[in-house]
PDB file of C-alpha atoms in Angstrom:
ATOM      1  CA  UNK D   1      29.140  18.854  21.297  1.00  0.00           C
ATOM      2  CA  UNK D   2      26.223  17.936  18.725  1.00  0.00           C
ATOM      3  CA  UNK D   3      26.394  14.400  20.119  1.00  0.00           C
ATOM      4  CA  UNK D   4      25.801  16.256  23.536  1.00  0.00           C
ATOM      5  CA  UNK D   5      22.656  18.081  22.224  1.00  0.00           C
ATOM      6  CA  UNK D   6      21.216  15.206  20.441  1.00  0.00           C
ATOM      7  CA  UNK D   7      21.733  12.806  23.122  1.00  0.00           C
ATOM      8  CA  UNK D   8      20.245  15.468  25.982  1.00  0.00           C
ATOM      9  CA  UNK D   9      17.106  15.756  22.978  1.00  0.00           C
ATOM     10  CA  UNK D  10      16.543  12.167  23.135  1.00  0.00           C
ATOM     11  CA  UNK D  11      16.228  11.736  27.036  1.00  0.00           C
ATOM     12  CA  UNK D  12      13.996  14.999  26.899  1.00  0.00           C
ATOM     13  CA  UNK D  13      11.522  13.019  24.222  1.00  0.00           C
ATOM     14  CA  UNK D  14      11.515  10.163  26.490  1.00  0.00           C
ATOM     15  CA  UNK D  15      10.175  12.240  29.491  1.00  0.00           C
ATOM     16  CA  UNK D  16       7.625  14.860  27.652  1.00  0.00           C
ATOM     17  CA  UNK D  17       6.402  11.576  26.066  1.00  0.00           C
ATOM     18  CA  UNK D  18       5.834  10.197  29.505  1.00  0.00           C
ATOM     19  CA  UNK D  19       4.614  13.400  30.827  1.00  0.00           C
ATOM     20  CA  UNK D  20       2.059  13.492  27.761  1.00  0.00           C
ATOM     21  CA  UNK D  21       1.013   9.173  28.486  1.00  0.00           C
ATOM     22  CA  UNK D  22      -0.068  10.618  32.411  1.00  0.00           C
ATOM     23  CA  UNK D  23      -1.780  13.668  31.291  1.00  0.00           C
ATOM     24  CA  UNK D  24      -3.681  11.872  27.970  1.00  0.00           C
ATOM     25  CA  UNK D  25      -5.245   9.045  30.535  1.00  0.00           C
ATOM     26  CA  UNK D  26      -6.450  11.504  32.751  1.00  0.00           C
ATOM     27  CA  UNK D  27      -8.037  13.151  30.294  1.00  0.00           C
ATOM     28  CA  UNK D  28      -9.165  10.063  28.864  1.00  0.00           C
ATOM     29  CA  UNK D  29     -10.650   9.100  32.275  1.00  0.00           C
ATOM     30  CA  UNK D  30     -12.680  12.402  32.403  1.00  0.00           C
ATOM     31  CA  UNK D  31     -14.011  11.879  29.198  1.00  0.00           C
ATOM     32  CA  UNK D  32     -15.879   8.638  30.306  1.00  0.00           C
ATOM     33  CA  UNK D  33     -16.835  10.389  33.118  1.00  0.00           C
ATOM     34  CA  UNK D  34     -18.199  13.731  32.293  1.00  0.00           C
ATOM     35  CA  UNK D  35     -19.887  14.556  29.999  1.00  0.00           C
ATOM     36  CA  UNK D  36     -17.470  16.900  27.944  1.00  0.00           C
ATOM     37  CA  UNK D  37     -19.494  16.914  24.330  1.00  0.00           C
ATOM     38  CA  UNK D  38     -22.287  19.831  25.754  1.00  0.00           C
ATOM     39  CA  UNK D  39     -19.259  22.242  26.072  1.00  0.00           C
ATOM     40  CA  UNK D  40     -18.120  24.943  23.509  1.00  0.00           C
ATOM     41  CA  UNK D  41     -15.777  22.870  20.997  1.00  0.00           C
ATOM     42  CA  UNK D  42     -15.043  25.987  19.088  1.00  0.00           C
ATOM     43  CA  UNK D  43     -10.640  25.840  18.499  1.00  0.00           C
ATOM     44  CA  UNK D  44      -8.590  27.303  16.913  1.00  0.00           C
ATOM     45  CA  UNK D  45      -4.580  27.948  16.964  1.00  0.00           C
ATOM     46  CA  UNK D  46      -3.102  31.046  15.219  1.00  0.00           C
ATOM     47  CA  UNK D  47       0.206  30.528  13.413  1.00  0.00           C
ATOM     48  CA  UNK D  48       1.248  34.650  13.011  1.00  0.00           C
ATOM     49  CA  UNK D  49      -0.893  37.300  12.170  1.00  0.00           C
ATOM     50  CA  UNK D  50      -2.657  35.814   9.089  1.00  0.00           C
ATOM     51  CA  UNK D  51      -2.752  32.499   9.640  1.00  0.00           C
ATOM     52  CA  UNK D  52      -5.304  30.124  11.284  1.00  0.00           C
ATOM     53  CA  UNK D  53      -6.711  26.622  11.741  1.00  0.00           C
ATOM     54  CA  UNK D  54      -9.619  25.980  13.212  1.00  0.00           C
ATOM     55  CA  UNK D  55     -10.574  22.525  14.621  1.00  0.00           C
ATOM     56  CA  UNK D  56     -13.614  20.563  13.546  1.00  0.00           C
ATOM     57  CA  UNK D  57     -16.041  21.081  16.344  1.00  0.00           C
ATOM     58  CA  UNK D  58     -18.528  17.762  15.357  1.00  0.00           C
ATOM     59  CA  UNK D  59     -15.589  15.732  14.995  1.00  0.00           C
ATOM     60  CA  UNK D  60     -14.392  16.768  18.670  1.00  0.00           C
ATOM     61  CA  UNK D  61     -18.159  16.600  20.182  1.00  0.00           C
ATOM     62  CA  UNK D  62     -18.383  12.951  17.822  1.00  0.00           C
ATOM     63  CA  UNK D  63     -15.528  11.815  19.769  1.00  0.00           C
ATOM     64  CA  UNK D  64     -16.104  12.924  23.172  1.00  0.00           C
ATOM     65  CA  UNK D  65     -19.715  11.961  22.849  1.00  0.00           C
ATOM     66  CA  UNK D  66     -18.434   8.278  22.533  1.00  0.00           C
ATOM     67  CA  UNK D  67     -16.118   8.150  24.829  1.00  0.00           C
ATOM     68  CA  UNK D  68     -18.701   9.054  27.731  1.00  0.00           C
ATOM     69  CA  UNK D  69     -21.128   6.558  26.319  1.00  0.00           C
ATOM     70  CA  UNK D  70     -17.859   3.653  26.624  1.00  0.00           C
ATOM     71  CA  UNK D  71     -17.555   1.174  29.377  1.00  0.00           C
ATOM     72  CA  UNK D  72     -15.339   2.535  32.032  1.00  0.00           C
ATOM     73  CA  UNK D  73     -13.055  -0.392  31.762  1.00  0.00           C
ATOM     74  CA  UNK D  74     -12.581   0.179  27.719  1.00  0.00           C
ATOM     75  CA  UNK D  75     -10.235   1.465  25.571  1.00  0.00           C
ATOM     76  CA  UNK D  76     -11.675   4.985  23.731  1.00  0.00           C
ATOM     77  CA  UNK D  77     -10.049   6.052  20.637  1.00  0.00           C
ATOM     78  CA  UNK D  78      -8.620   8.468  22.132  1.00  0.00           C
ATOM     79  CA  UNK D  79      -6.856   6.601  24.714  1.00  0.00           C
ATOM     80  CA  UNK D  80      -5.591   4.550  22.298  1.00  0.00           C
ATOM     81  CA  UNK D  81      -3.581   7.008  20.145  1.00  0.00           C
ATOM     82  CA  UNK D  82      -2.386   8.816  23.030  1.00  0.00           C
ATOM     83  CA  UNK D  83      -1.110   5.233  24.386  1.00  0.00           C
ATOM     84  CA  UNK D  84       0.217   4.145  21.406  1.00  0.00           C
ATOM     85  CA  UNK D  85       1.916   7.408  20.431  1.00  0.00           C
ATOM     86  CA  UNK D  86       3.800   7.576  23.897  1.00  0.00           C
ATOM     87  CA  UNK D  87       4.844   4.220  23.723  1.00  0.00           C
ATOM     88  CA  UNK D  88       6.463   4.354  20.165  1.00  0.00           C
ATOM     89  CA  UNK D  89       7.778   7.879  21.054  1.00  0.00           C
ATOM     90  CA  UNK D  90       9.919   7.079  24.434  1.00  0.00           C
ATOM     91  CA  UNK D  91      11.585   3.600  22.741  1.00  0.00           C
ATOM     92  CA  UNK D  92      12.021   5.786  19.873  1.00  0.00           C
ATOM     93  CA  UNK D  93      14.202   8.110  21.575  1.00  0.00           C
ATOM     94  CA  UNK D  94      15.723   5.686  24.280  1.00  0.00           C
ATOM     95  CA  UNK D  95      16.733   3.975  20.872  1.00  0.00           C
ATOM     96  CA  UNK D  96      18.325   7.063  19.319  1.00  0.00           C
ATOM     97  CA  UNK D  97      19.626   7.818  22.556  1.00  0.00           C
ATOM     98  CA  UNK D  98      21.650   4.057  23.166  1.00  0.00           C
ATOM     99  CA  UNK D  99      23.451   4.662  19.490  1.00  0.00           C
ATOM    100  CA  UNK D 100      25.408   7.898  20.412  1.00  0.00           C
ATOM    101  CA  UNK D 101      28.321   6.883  22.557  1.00  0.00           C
ATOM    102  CA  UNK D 102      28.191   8.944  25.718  1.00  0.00           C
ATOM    103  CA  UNK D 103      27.775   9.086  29.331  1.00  0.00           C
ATOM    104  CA  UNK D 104      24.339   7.677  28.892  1.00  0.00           C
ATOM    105  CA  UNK D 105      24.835   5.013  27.066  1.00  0.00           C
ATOM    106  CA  UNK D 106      27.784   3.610  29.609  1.00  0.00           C
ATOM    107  CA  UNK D 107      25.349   4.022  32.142  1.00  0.00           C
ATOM    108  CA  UNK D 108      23.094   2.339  31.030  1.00  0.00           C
ATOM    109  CA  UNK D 109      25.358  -0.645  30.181  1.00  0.00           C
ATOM    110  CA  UNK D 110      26.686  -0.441  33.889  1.00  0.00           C
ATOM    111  CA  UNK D 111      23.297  -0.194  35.719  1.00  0.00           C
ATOM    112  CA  UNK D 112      21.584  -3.196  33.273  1.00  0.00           C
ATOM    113  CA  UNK D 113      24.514  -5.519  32.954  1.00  0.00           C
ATOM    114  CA  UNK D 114      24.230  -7.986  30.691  1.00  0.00           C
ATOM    115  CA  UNK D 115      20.732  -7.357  30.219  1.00  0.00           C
ATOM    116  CA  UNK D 116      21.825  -4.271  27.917  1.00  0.00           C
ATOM    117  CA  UNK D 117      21.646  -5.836  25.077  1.00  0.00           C
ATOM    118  CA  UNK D 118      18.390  -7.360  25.584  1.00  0.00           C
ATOM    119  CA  UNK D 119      16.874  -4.585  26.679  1.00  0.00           C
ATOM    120  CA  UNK D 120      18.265  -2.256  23.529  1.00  0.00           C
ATOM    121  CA  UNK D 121      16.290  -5.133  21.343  1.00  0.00           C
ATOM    122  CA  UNK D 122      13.556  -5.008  22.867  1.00  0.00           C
ATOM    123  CA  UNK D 123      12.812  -1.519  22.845  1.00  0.00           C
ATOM    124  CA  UNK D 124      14.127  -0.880  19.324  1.00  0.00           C
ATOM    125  CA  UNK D 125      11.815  -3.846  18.538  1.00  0.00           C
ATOM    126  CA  UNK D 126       8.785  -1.690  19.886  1.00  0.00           C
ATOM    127  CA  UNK D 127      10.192   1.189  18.480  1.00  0.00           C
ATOM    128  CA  UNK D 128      10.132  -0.628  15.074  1.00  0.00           C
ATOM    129  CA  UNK D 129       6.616  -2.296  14.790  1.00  0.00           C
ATOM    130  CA  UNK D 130       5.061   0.674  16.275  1.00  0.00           C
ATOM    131  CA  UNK D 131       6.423   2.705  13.489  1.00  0.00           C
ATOM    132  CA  UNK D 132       5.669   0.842  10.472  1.00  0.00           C
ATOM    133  CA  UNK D 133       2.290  -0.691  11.764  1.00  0.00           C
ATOM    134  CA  UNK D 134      -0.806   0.262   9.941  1.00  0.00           C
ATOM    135  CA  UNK D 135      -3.220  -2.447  10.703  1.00  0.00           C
ATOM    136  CA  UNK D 136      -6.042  -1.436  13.843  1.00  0.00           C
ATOM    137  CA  UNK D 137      -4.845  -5.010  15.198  1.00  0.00           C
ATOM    138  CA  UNK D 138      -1.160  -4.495  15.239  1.00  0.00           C
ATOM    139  CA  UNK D 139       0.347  -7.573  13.241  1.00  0.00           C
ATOM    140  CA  UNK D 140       3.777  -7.934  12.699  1.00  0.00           C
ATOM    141  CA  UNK D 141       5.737  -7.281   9.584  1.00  0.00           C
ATOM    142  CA  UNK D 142       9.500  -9.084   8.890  1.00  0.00           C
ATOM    143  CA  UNK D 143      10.992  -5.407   8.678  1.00  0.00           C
ATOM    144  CA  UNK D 144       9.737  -5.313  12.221  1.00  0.00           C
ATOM    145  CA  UNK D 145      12.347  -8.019  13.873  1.00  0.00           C
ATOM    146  CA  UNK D 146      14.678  -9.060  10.697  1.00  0.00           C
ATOM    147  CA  UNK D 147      17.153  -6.710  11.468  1.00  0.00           C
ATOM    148  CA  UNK D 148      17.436  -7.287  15.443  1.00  0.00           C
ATOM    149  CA  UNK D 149      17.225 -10.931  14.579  1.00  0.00           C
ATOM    150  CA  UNK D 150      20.366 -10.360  12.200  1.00  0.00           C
ATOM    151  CA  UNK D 151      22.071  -8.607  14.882  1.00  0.00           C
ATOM    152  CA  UNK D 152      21.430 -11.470  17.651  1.00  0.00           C
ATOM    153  CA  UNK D 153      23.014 -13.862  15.038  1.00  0.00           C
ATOM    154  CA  UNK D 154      26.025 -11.510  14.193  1.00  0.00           C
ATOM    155  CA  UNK D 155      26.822 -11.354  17.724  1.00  0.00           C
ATOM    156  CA  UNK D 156      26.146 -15.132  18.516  1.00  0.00           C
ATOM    157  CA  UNK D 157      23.538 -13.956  20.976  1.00  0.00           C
ATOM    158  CA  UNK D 158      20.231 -16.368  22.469  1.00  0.00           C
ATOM    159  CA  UNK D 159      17.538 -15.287  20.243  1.00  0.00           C
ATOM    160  CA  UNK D 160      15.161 -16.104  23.004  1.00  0.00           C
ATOM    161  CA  UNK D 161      15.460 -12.847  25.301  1.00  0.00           C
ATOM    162  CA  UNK D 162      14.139 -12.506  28.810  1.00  0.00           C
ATOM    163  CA  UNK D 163      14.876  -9.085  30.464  1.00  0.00           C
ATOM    164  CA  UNK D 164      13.937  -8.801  33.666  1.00  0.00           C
ATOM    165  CA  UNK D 165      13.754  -6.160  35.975  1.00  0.00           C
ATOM    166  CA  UNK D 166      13.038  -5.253  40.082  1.00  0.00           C
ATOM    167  CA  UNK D 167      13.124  -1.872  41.399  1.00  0.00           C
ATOM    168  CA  UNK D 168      14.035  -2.352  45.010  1.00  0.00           C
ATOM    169  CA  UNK D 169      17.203  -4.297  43.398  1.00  0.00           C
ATOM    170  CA  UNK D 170      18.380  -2.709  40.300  1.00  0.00           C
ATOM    171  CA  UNK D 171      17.102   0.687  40.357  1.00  0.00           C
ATOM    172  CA  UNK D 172      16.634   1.108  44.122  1.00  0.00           C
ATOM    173  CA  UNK D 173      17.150   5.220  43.917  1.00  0.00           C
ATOM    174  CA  UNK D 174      13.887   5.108  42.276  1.00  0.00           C
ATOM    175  CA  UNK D 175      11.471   3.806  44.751  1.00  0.00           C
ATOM    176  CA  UNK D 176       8.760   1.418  44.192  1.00  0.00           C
ATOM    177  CA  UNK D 177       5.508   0.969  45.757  1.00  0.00           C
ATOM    178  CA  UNK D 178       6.474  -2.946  46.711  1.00  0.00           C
ATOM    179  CA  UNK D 179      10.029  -5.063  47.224  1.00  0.00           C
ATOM    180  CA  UNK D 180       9.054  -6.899  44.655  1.00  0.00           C
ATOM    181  CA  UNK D 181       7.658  -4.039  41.964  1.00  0.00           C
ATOM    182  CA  UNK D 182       8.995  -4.338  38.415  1.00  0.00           C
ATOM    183  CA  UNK D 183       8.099  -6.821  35.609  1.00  0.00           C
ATOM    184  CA  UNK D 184       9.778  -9.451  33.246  1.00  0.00           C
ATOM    185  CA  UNK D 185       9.238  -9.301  29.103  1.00  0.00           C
ATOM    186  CA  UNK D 186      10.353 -12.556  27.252  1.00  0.00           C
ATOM    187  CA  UNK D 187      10.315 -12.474  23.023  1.00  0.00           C
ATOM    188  CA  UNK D 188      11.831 -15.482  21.431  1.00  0.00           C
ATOM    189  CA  UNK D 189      13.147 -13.258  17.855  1.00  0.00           C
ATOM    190  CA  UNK D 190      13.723 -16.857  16.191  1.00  0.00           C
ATOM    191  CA  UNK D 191       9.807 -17.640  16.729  1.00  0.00           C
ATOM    192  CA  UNK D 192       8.406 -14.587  15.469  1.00  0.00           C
ATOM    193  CA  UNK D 193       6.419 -14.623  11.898  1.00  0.00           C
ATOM    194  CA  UNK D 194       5.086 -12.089   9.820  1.00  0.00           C
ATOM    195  CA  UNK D 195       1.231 -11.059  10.649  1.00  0.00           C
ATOM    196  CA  UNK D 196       1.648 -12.502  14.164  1.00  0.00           C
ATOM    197  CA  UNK D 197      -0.457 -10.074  16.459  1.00  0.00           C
ATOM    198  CA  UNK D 198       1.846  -7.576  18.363  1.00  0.00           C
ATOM    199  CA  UNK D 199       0.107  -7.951  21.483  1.00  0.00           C
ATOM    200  CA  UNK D 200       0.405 -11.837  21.813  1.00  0.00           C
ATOM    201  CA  UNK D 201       4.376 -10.974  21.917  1.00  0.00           C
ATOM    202  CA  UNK D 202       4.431  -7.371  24.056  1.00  0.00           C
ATOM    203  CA  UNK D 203       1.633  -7.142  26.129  1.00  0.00           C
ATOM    204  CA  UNK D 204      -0.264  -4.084  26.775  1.00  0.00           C
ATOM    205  CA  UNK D 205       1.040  -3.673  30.627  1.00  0.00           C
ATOM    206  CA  UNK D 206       4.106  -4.529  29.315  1.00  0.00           C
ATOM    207  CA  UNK D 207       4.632  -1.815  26.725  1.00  0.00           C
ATOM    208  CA  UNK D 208       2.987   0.303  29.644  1.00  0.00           C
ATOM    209  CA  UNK D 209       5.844  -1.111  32.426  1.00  0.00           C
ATOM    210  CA  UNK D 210       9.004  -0.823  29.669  1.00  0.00           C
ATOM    211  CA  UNK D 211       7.988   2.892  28.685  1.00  0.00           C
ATOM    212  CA  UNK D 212       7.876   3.415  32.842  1.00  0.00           C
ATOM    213  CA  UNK D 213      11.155   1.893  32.925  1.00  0.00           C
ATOM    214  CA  UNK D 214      12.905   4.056  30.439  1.00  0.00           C
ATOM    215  CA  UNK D 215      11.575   6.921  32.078  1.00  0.00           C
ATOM    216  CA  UNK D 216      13.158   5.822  35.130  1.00  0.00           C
ATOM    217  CA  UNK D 217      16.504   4.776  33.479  1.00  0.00           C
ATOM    218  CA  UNK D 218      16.671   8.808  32.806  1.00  0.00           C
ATOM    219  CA  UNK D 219      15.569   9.699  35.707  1.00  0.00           C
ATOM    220  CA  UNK D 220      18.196   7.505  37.473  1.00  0.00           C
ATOM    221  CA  UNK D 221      20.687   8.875  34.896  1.00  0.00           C
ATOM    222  CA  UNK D 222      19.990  12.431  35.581  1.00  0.00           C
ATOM    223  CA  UNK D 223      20.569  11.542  39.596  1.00  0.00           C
ATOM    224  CA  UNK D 224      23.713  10.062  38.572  1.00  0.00           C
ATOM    225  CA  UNK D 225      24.985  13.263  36.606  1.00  0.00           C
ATOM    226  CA  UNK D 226      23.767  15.586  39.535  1.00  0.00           C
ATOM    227  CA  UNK D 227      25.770  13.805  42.442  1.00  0.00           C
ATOM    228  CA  UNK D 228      28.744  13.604  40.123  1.00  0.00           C
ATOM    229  CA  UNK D 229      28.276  17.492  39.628  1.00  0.00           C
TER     230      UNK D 229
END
């Protein structure tokens, strides 16, 4: 039973967080577009009867001022965090969700074959440098890979993973726009080195494309459970 609520916990985190990616770019978009500083930035949120934060009103108008003033086609602040924070929370909880043994999990394993395991390193990998990163560049720390690396070897796995993935043919109850929509992500574990940028491994679109994907892996799960039901 508590494996039951944690695992149902997990694939919730996974979705709000991909809920929360959508609705943080379009208010990212609006923010270059309109602009939102010239409103009342007065907040505050009440916590009971006597207690009350309010919200720094230049910080919010500081922000919003320069995300109007930003190229279109840039990256604000605030389109980073809310990015970055979605990303590390959904391979956070797919992660959490692949250790409990359950219905999920053997799901999973049937629908990716023997790209499982490649795909469970990849996004614990994510999970893992997106969690213990602190520099604005992203550069990679041993903690980040040793242990997948340790559990390639243990398991006399190719260190030199390539999962890919096409809608129309692996997850066809999803839809896709295109036959050929989906993506590939390669990361040779034996090649990486500490302080190597993030990025140059996992690109952006493909952090953006494997969060997508484990959204639809619950999705697809959740189909499955209903038309067993």
């Amino acid at each position: 039973m508590q494996d039951n609520i944690l695992l149902e916990d997990a694939l919730l985190l996974v979705e709000q967080n991909f809920y929360f990616l959508h609705v943080g770019e379009f208010f990212g978009e609006l923010s270059k577009k309109e602009d939102l500083s010239n409103r009342p930035l007065e907040i505050k949120r009440d916590f009971g009867e006597t207690q009350t934060y309010n919200f720094n009103s230049n910080i919010i108008k500081e922000l919003l001022y320069d995300a109007n003033h930003h190229n279109t086609d840039e990256i604000t602040l605030f389109e980073y965090f809310v990015e970055f924070s979605a990303f590390r929370g959904i391979c956070m909880a797919m992660v959490e969700s692949l250790r409990i043994e359950s219905s999920f999990r053997e799901f999973m394993q049937i629908r990716l074959g023997n790209q499982f395991e490649d795909f469970f390193d990849i996004v614990s990998f994510v999970r893992n440098v997106l969690s213990h990163n602190i520099h604005a560049q992203i550069m990679l720390n041993e903690k980040d890979y040793a242990g997948t690396l340790k559990r390639i070897r243990r398991h006399k796995r190719d260190a030199n993973i390539l999962f890919s993935l096409t809608y129309a043919i692996d997850l066809p109850e999803i839809g896709s726009p295109d036959m050929n929509y989906g993506f590939t992500c390669k990361v040779d574990f034996e090649s990486l080195e500490e302080g190597m940028p993030f990025l140059d491994i996992i690109s952006h679109w493909e952090l953006m494309m494997l969060s997508e994907l484990c959204f639809n892996l619950v999705m697809a799960y959740r189909m499955f459970r209903n038309h067993e039901s």
